[in-house]
Short mmCIF file of C-alpha atoms and ligand atoms in Angstrom, two decimals:
data_model
loop_
_atom_site.label_atom_id
_atom_site.label_comp_id
_atom_site.label_asym_id
_atom_site.label_seq_id
_atom_site.Cartn_x
_atom_site.Cartn_y
_atom_site.Cartn_z
CA MET A 861 110.56 86.64 56.86
CA ASP A 862 110.81 83.22 58.51
CA PHE A 863 112.77 81.44 55.78
CA ALA A 864 112.75 78.09 57.63
CA LEU A 865 108.95 77.94 57.50
CA LEU A 866 108.71 78.39 53.73
CA HIS A 867 107.73 75.49 51.44
CA PRO A 868 110.84 73.74 49.98
CA ALA A 869 109.97 74.95 46.45
CA ASP A 870 109.82 78.57 47.66
CA GLN A 871 113.10 78.25 49.56
CA ILE A 872 114.80 76.89 46.43
CA ILE A 873 113.41 79.73 44.27
CA LEU A 874 114.60 82.42 46.69
CA ILE A 875 118.10 81.01 47.06
CA MET A 876 118.45 80.37 43.31
CA GLU A 877 117.47 84.01 42.67
CA ARG A 878 120.16 85.12 45.11
CA ILE A 879 122.82 82.92 43.55
CA TYR A 880 121.97 84.07 40.03
CA GLY A 881 121.56 87.73 41.07
CA TYR A 882 124.94 87.71 42.85
CA GLY A 883 126.67 86.38 39.72
CA MET A 884 127.42 82.98 41.24
CA THR A 885 125.85 80.86 38.50
CA THR A 886 125.04 81.01 34.81
CA THR A 887 121.52 80.26 33.63
CA SER A 888 122.37 76.66 32.77
CA GLY A 889 124.74 75.80 35.64
CA GLY A 890 123.87 75.14 39.24
CA ASN A 891 121.27 73.10 41.06
CA LEU A 892 119.77 73.15 44.54
CA SER A 893 117.84 70.57 46.50
CA ILE A 894 116.10 70.03 49.83
CA LEU A 895 115.33 66.70 51.50
CA ASP A 896 112.06 67.13 53.44
CA ASP A 897 110.69 65.22 56.43
CA ASN A 898 108.81 62.79 54.14
CA GLY A 899 112.04 61.75 52.46
CA ASP A 900 111.03 63.62 49.27
CA ILE A 901 113.80 65.47 47.42
CA TRP A 902 112.80 68.87 45.99
CA ILE A 903 115.22 69.92 43.26
CA THR A 904 115.71 72.46 40.48
CA PRO A 905 114.70 71.21 37.01
CA ALA A 906 116.98 70.28 34.11
CA SER A 907 117.45 72.74 31.21
CA ILE A 908 115.23 75.56 32.51
CA ASP A 909 116.35 79.22 32.67
CA LYS A 910 117.70 79.75 36.23
CA GLY A 911 117.06 83.46 35.91
CA SER A 912 113.27 83.06 35.80
CA LEU A 913 112.38 79.96 37.83
CA THR A 914 108.96 79.81 39.51
CA ARG A 915 107.80 77.42 42.23
CA LYS A 916 105.93 75.35 39.60
CA ASP A 917 109.29 74.54 37.96
CA ILE A 918 110.66 72.81 41.06
CA VAL A 919 110.55 69.02 40.80
CA CYS A 920 109.75 66.59 43.64
CA VAL A 921 111.34 63.13 43.57
CA LYS A 922 109.65 60.61 45.89
CA PRO A 923 111.72 58.02 47.81
CA ASP A 924 110.54 55.33 45.32
CA GLY A 925 111.85 57.42 42.40
CA THR A 926 108.46 58.75 41.21
CA ILE A 927 108.89 62.23 39.73
CA ILE A 928 106.21 64.85 40.41
CA GLY A 929 106.36 68.13 38.49
CA ASN A 930 106.39 69.77 35.09
CA HIS A 931 110.01 68.99 34.22
CA LYS A 932 112.75 66.44 34.56
CA PRO A 933 114.90 66.85 37.70
CA SER A 934 118.39 68.34 37.36
CA SER A 935 120.85 66.06 35.56
CA GLU A 936 122.94 66.24 38.77
CA TYR A 937 120.11 64.64 40.79
CA PRO A 938 122.15 61.40 41.25
CA PHE A 939 124.83 63.10 43.34
CA HIS A 940 122.28 65.06 45.43
CA ARG A 941 120.55 61.78 46.28
CA LEU A 942 123.84 60.07 47.13
CA VAL A 943 124.95 62.93 49.41
CA TYR A 944 121.69 62.59 51.42
CA LYS A 945 122.12 58.82 51.58
CA THR A 946 125.71 59.17 52.78
CA ARG A 947 125.04 61.94 55.31
CA PRO A 948 121.59 61.68 56.95
CA ASP A 949 122.34 64.89 58.93
CA LEU A 950 122.32 66.97 55.72
CA LYS A 951 118.94 68.24 54.45
CA ALA A 952 119.98 70.62 51.66
CA VAL A 953 122.56 70.76 48.89
CA VAL A 954 123.77 73.73 46.81
CA HIS A 955 125.84 73.20 43.68
CA ALA A 956 127.04 75.82 41.18
CA HIS A 957 130.00 77.04 39.14
CA PRO A 958 130.83 80.57 40.41
CA PRO A 959 133.79 81.94 38.40
CA ALA A 960 136.18 82.43 41.35
CA LEU A 961 135.63 78.88 42.64
CA VAL A 962 135.87 77.50 39.10
CA ALA A 963 139.26 79.23 38.85
CA PHE A 964 140.39 77.34 41.96
CA SER A 965 138.86 74.10 40.67
CA ILE A 966 140.80 74.25 37.40
CA VAL A 967 144.12 74.82 39.16
CA ARG A 968 143.01 72.15 41.67
CA ARG A 969 143.39 74.34 44.74
CA ILE A 970 141.11 74.95 47.71
CA PRO A 971 140.56 78.59 48.80
CA ASP A 972 142.11 79.19 52.24
CA THR A 973 139.52 80.22 54.80
CA ARG A 974 142.26 81.26 57.26
CA LEU A 975 142.54 84.68 55.59
CA LEU A 976 139.74 85.96 57.87
CA PRO A 977 138.48 84.95 61.34
CA ASN A 978 134.96 83.59 60.76
CA GLU A 979 135.02 81.97 57.34
CA GLY A 980 136.49 78.64 58.48
CA GLN A 981 133.79 78.29 61.10
CA ILE A 982 131.06 78.76 58.45
CA CYS A 983 132.53 76.44 55.78
CA GLY A 984 134.19 73.92 58.08
CA GLU A 985 136.95 71.85 56.52
CA VAL A 986 136.79 72.10 52.71
CA GLY A 987 137.51 68.99 50.61
CA MET A 988 138.19 68.26 46.94
CA ALA A 989 136.45 65.57 44.88
CA GLU A 990 138.19 64.03 41.87
CA TYR A 991 136.93 64.87 38.41
CA ALA A 992 134.19 62.70 36.89
CA LEU A 993 131.65 63.12 34.10
CA PRO A 994 128.75 65.45 35.06
CA GLY A 995 125.56 63.52 35.83
CA SER A 996 127.42 60.22 36.16
CA VAL A 997 127.12 57.75 39.02
CA LEU A 998 130.91 57.98 39.35
CA LEU A 999 130.73 61.76 40.03
CA GLY A 1000 128.16 61.05 42.73
CA GLU A 1001 130.46 58.46 44.30
CA LYS A 1002 133.49 60.79 44.23
CA ILE A 1003 131.50 63.61 45.88
CA ALA A 1004 129.81 61.36 48.44
CA ALA A 1005 133.20 59.88 49.41
CA VAL A 1006 134.36 63.34 50.57
CA PHE A 1007 131.07 64.06 52.37
CA ALA A 1008 131.48 60.67 54.10
CA GLU A 1009 134.55 62.10 55.89
CA GLY A 1010 132.25 64.59 57.64
CA ILE A 1011 133.16 67.44 55.28
CA ASN A 1012 130.24 69.71 54.22
CA THR A 1013 131.88 71.89 51.56
CA VAL A 1014 133.45 70.10 48.62
CA MET A 1015 135.30 71.54 45.63
CA LEU A 1016 134.97 69.52 42.39
CA GLU A 1017 138.03 69.29 40.14
CA ASN A 1018 137.48 71.15 36.85
CA HIS A 1019 133.86 71.81 37.74
CA GLY A 1020 132.71 73.89 40.75
CA VAL A 1021 131.58 73.34 44.31
CA VAL A 1022 128.96 71.43 46.35
CA ALA A 1023 127.87 72.59 49.80
CA GLY A 1024 125.60 70.63 52.12
CA GLY A 1025 123.82 71.86 55.24
CA ALA A 1026 121.24 71.05 57.90
CA ASN A 1027 118.96 73.39 55.92
CA LEU A 1028 119.14 75.33 52.65
CA PHE A 1029 120.29 78.57 54.26
CA GLU A 1030 123.19 76.81 56.02
CA ALA A 1031 124.28 75.19 52.73
CA PHE A 1032 123.95 78.53 50.92
CA LYS A 1033 126.01 80.29 53.61
CA SER A 1034 128.93 77.85 53.18
CA PHE A 1035 128.70 78.20 49.41
CA GLU A 1036 128.54 82.02 49.53
CA THR A 1037 131.39 82.22 52.07
CA LEU A 1038 133.74 79.95 50.13
CA ASP A 1039 133.03 81.95 46.97
CA PHE A 1040 133.85 85.14 48.89
CA VAL A 1041 137.13 83.68 50.19
CA ALA A 1042 138.03 82.61 46.63
CA ARG A 1043 137.36 86.13 45.30
CA LEU A 1044 139.39 87.65 48.16
CA GLU A 1045 142.33 85.30 47.65
CA ILE A 1046 142.43 86.03 43.91
CA LYS A 1047 142.40 89.79 44.49
CA ALA A 1048 145.00 89.57 47.28
CA ASN A 1049 147.32 87.59 45.01
CA ARG A 1050 147.13 90.37 42.45
CA ILE A 1051 148.69 92.89 44.86
CA GLY A 1052 150.90 90.80 47.12
CA LYS A 1053 151.27 87.66 49.13
CA PRO A 1054 148.23 86.81 51.28
CA VAL A 1055 149.01 86.34 54.98
CA LEU A 1056 147.07 83.67 56.89
CA LEU A 1057 145.83 83.96 60.46
CA ALA A 1058 147.73 81.90 63.06
CA PRO A 1059 146.13 79.59 65.68
CA GLU A 1060 146.50 82.27 68.40
CA HIS A 1061 144.38 84.66 66.30
CA PHE A 1062 141.58 82.10 66.27
CA ASP A 1063 141.95 81.75 70.08
CA THR A 1064 141.32 85.52 70.35
CA VAL A 1065 138.22 85.20 68.15
CA GLU A 1066 136.96 82.28 70.23
CA ALA A 1067 137.52 84.16 73.51
CA ASN A 1068 135.42 87.05 72.17
CA ARG A 1069 132.58 85.05 70.66
CA GLU A 1070 130.12 85.97 73.40
CA VAL A 1071 128.95 89.52 73.90
CA ARG A 1072 128.09 90.26 77.52
CA MET A 1073 125.60 93.05 77.91
CA ASP A 1074 122.72 93.80 80.27
CA SER A 1075 119.28 94.19 78.70
CA PHE A 1076 116.28 96.51 79.04
CA ILE A 1077 112.66 96.37 77.92
CA PRO A 1078 111.89 99.31 75.60
CA LYS A 1079 108.91 101.44 76.57
CA GLY A 1080 108.25 102.49 72.99
CA TYR A 1081 109.90 103.64 69.78
CA SER A 1082 110.37 107.33 68.96
CA THR A 1083 109.73 108.66 65.46
CA LEU A 1084 113.48 109.36 65.24
CA GLU A 1085 114.22 105.70 65.96
CA ARG A 1086 111.60 104.46 63.48
CA GLU A 1087 113.19 106.63 60.79
CA ALA A 1088 116.69 105.40 61.72
CA ARG A 1089 115.56 101.76 61.50
CA ARG A 1090 113.88 102.33 58.13
CA GLU A 1091 116.97 103.99 56.70
CA MET A 1092 119.28 101.29 58.04
CA ILE A 1093 117.27 98.49 56.43
CA LYS A 1094 117.38 100.35 53.12
CA PHE A 1095 121.18 100.69 53.25
CA ILE A 1096 121.77 97.16 54.52
CA LEU A 1097 119.82 95.73 51.57
CA ARG A 1098 121.65 98.02 49.19
CA SER A 1099 125.00 96.95 50.66
CA TYR A 1100 124.03 93.32 50.12
CA ASP A 1101 123.08 93.97 46.51
CA GLN A 1102 126.33 95.92 45.99
CA LYS A 1103 128.28 92.94 47.42
CA LEU A 1104 129.67 95.03 50.27
CA VAL A 1105 128.32 92.56 52.86
CA MET A 1106 127.40 88.88 52.92
CA SER A 1107 124.35 87.16 54.33
CA THR A 1108 125.38 87.13 57.99
CA GLN A 1109 128.35 89.47 58.10
CA GLY A 1110 128.44 93.26 57.95
CA THR A 1111 127.52 95.44 60.93
CA PHE A 1112 125.67 98.74 60.75
CA SER A 1113 124.81 101.19 63.48
CA GLN A 1114 123.30 104.64 63.69
CA ARG A 1115 123.28 107.06 66.62
CA LEU A 1116 119.95 108.06 68.15
CA ASP A 1117 120.06 110.60 71.01
CA GLY A 1118 123.12 110.98 73.25
CA ASN A 1119 125.36 107.92 72.96
CA ASN A 1120 122.44 105.55 72.33
CA PHE A 1121 122.22 103.83 68.97
CA VAL A 1122 120.57 101.14 66.86
CA ILE A 1123 122.69 98.23 65.58
CA THR A 1124 122.29 95.12 63.39
CA PRO A 1125 121.58 91.79 65.12
CA TYR A 1126 124.14 88.98 65.32
CA GLY A 1127 123.89 86.15 62.79
CA LYS A 1128 120.66 87.15 61.01
CA ASP A 1129 120.42 87.05 57.22
CA ARG A 1130 121.10 90.59 55.94
CA LYS A 1131 119.08 89.95 52.75
CA TYR A 1132 115.76 89.60 54.61
CA LEU A 1133 116.47 91.86 57.60
CA GLU A 1134 113.51 93.89 58.86
CA GLU A 1135 113.16 96.98 61.07
CA ARG A 1136 112.11 94.88 64.07
CA ASP A 1137 115.31 92.79 63.89
CA LEU A 1138 117.56 95.79 64.69
CA VAL A 1139 118.70 96.22 68.28
CA ARG A 1140 118.56 99.44 70.30
CA ILE A 1141 121.51 100.02 72.65
CA GLU A 1142 120.55 102.40 75.46
CA ASN A 1143 122.86 103.40 78.32
CA GLY A 1144 125.11 100.46 77.46
CA ARG A 1145 122.26 97.92 77.60
CA ALA A 1146 120.69 95.96 74.72
CA GLU A 1147 117.00 95.65 73.89
CA ALA A 1148 115.73 92.51 75.67
CA GLY A 1149 115.46 89.28 73.68
CA LYS A 1150 117.84 90.39 70.92
CA ALA A 1151 121.54 89.72 70.28
CA PRO A 1152 123.47 92.70 68.90
CA SER A 1153 126.38 92.29 66.46
CA ARG A 1154 129.50 91.18 68.28
CA SER A 1155 131.34 94.43 67.57
CA VAL A 1156 128.75 96.38 69.61
CA HIS A 1157 131.32 97.51 72.23
CA LEU A 1158 133.53 99.04 69.53
CA HIS A 1159 130.52 100.92 68.08
CA GLN A 1160 129.72 102.19 71.59
CA ALA A 1161 133.33 103.30 72.13
CA ILE A 1162 133.34 105.24 68.84
CA TYR A 1163 130.06 107.04 69.70
CA ASP A 1164 131.33 107.79 73.23
CA ALA A 1165 134.59 109.29 71.92
CA HIS A 1166 133.41 111.19 68.85
CA PRO A 1167 130.31 113.42 68.84
CA HIS A 1168 130.86 114.06 65.09
CA VAL A 1169 130.31 110.36 64.26
CA ASN A 1170 126.66 109.37 63.81
CA SER A 1171 127.07 106.09 61.97
CA VAL A 1172 129.54 103.18 61.91
CA ILE A 1173 129.73 100.35 59.37
CA ILE A 1174 132.02 97.33 59.76
CA ALA A 1175 132.27 95.11 56.69
CA HIS A 1176 134.76 93.19 54.60
CA PRO A 1177 134.19 93.70 50.87
CA PRO A 1178 136.78 91.73 48.88
CA ASN A 1179 138.72 94.49 47.10
CA ILE A 1180 139.54 96.63 50.13
CA MET A 1181 140.09 93.44 52.15
CA ALA A 1182 142.79 92.38 49.68
CA PHE A 1183 144.82 95.16 51.33
CA ALA A 1184 143.90 93.82 54.77
CA VAL A 1185 145.26 90.33 54.06
CA THR A 1186 148.50 91.41 52.36
CA ASP A 1187 151.22 93.84 53.47
CA ASN A 1188 150.27 96.19 50.63
CA ALA A 1189 149.31 99.61 52.06
CA PHE A 1190 146.15 101.28 50.77
CA ASP A 1191 146.67 104.87 49.61
CA SER A 1192 143.60 106.99 48.81
CA ARG A 1193 145.55 109.63 46.84
CA THR A 1194 144.34 108.13 43.57
CA ILE A 1195 141.46 110.39 42.52
CA PRO A 1196 140.05 113.43 44.40
CA GLU A 1197 136.82 111.59 45.35
CA SER A 1198 138.81 108.84 47.09
CA TYR A 1199 141.01 111.24 49.04
CA ILE A 1200 138.10 113.49 50.05
CA LEU A 1201 136.10 110.59 51.48
CA LEU A 1202 138.83 108.30 52.76
CA ARG A 1203 141.76 110.60 53.70
CA ASN A 1204 144.29 108.57 55.69
CA THR A 1205 143.27 104.95 55.74
CA PRO A 1206 145.47 103.33 58.42
CA LYS A 1207 145.87 99.62 58.87
CA LEU A 1208 145.15 98.49 62.43
CA PRO A 1209 146.31 95.24 64.08
CA PHE A 1210 144.04 92.19 63.87
CA ASP A 1211 142.80 92.29 67.47
CA SER A 1212 141.76 95.99 67.37
CA VAL A 1213 138.10 95.00 67.14
CA TYR A 1214 138.30 92.78 70.24
CA SER A 1215 140.66 94.27 72.83
CA ASP A 1216 141.06 97.84 74.04
CA VAL A 1217 138.23 99.15 71.90
CA ALA A 1218 138.66 102.65 73.42
CA LYS A 1219 142.15 102.79 71.89
CA THR A 1220 140.77 101.67 68.52
CA ALA A 1221 137.93 104.20 68.74
CA ALA A 1222 140.46 107.01 69.31
CA VAL A 1223 141.79 106.43 65.77
CA PHE A 1224 138.65 107.81 64.13
CA LYS A 1225 139.42 111.52 64.02
CA LYS A 1226 138.12 113.82 61.26
CA GLU A 1227 141.19 113.13 59.10
CA THR A 1228 140.88 109.37 59.70
CA PRO A 1229 137.26 108.39 58.99
CA ILE A 1230 137.98 104.85 57.87
CA ALA A 1231 140.46 102.13 58.84
CA ILE A 1232 141.42 98.68 57.64
CA VAL A 1233 141.91 95.98 60.26
CA GLU A 1234 144.48 93.33 59.29
CA ASN A 1235 142.86 90.01 58.27
CA ASN A 1236 139.60 91.18 59.76
CA CYS A 1237 137.45 94.02 58.42
CA THR A 1238 137.08 97.62 57.31
CA ILE A 1239 135.59 100.15 59.74
CA ALA A 1240 133.88 103.18 58.17
CA THR A 1241 132.52 106.08 60.20
CA GLY A 1242 130.38 108.96 59.01
CA SER A 1243 128.42 112.03 60.03
CA SER A 1244 125.38 110.11 58.76
CA LEU A 1245 124.55 106.60 57.62
CA LEU A 1246 124.74 107.76 53.99
CA ASN A 1247 128.18 109.27 54.67
CA ALA A 1248 129.54 106.05 56.26
CA PHE A 1249 128.03 103.94 53.47
CA ASP A 1250 129.51 106.27 50.85
CA ARG A 1251 132.96 105.83 52.46
CA LEU A 1252 132.71 102.05 52.46
CA GLU A 1253 131.57 102.01 48.84
CA VAL A 1254 134.30 104.45 47.73
CA ALA A 1255 136.92 102.41 49.61
CA GLU A 1256 135.80 99.25 47.81
CA TYR A 1257 135.70 100.92 44.39
CA SER A 1258 139.04 102.66 44.92
CA ALA A 1259 140.64 99.38 45.98
CA LYS A 1260 139.15 97.69 42.92
CA ALA A 1261 140.62 100.40 40.67
CA ILE A 1262 144.07 100.10 42.29
CA ILE A 1263 144.02 96.30 41.91
CA SER A 1264 143.05 96.73 38.23
CA THR A 1265 146.14 98.88 37.55
CA GLY A 1266 148.37 95.82 37.99
CA CYS A 1267 148.10 94.82 34.33
CA LEU A 1268 147.98 98.40 32.99
CA GLY A 1269 150.97 100.35 34.25
CA GLU A 1270 152.60 102.29 37.07
CA ILE A 1271 150.33 104.13 39.55
CA VAL A 1272 150.76 107.91 39.59
CA LYS A 1273 149.60 109.32 42.92
CA ILE A 1274 148.20 112.82 43.33
CA ASP A 1275 151.18 114.77 44.71
CA GLN A 1276 151.27 116.59 48.07
CA GLU A 1277 150.78 120.07 46.57
CA LYS A 1278 147.63 119.00 44.71
CA ILE A 1279 146.42 117.18 47.84
CA ARG A 1280 146.72 120.49 49.73
CA ASP A 1281 144.65 122.19 46.99
CA ILE A 1282 141.94 119.54 47.54
CA GLU A 1283 142.07 120.06 51.32
CA VAL A 1284 141.61 123.82 50.91
CA ALA A 1285 138.93 123.62 48.21
CA PHE A 1286 136.86 121.03 50.09
CA GLN A 1287 137.60 122.39 53.60
CA LEU A 1288 138.91 119.06 54.84
ZN1 ZN B 1119 127.77 71.35 37.78
#
C-alpha cells in the first residue's frame, strides 16, 4: 500500500484505527489532522466513536474557516491550526491520551528516549507544554510555543501528547515511539533502575547506520521463496498486532536454500508490509533496488554458523526489554514452557549487533536459542519461523509475568533437579 498517496480522510481513518486498536486512545480521546496542499485541514470529528470512524466522518476546515462535513471538527481543532501556523514544515498532527504517556504527564516527566539507540532519532527532542483547559486558545498557545522551538513531540501536563510530522505517518511514528519508550521505562522501573545509553553508544549506532552490500538482479522466485515470503508477512503482521514490534522496527528473516535467506526491508511500515517488500540475500548480496534491515550481517553470520537455525527475529518488545535496560537478569526457570523454549537467555553487550557479528552469532547454540542485548534488542532464533516467533512471544510473556510478581510476592524458581527432569522429558 502506498500510504502517502491516500486521500487525507483515508489516512486519518487508518491511523486512528491503529491508535485505537493498539490501546493508545479511548473512544472519546484523541484527534488527528492533516494540512493538505490547498491549505485545508482535515480533522477527526468531535464526539464521534473513534472505534468506528468512516471517511465520511472526517471534517474539512477551509482556510477561511468554512467547515465541510457531517460533523463539527474536534474540540481541539484550535491547537491543530495553531501548530500548522507556527510550523509551516509540519503537515500532520497526532494527539491522544495513551495510558503510559498520561502517567508521565501527571507526574510531569518526559520519557527518556536514551534507553534504546533509535528512539531519540525518531522522536527528536521531546518538550513539555504547561497545562491549560482543553479546547482553549491558551492550550493552543502553550503547545505552539513548544513547537516554535523546533520540537516535534510535545507532552502536555496532566493531559497527553501531541506529535507533529511532515506527514501523518511521521507524526504517528513519533507518537507510537514515545508511547513505547514510556511503557518500557515504567516496566523497567518496576524491576530495577533503568540505565541510559552514553554518547559513545550513539556514535557506534551512527557509524553503523549504513549497510554496505553488493546487489544482484533476481532471475525469478522459487515456490519455496514465495511460501517463505507469504509466511513471513503473516507473522510480521501478527507480531505487530501482538505488540512485539513497532511500525518500523523489528527484523525477521527466514533461510531459503544454503545460507541464502529472505529478510525484512529497512524502515518500511511493518503494518502494511507486502511479500514484494521483503529482500532476498543471496551469496552475501541483496536483491537490487531494496534496502535490507540494518542487522542483515548478523542474520547472515547466524545462518553461516548454525545449520540448525532457519529463522531469526530481532525485536524489542517492552517487557523483555525491561531486562535489557536494567541490570536485572532474566531467568527462564519460571514455568516449564519458558525454560523449554528459552533455556539460557544471556545478556550480550550493547554493540553485539554492530561489531564482530561472528562472535555474537557463535552464542546461538542449541541451549542458547535467544539472547538479550543490553539497551538494544532481543534476538530469537528458531528451527522455523514459527519456532523463532514462539520464542519471542514466550520471552515477552514470561518477562511480563516476572514483572507482575513485584506486587505479589517472592519468586520461586524451578529448582535444578526439576529442570533436569524437564531436560530429559523434552529431550533438550
Ligand atoms: Zn486531549
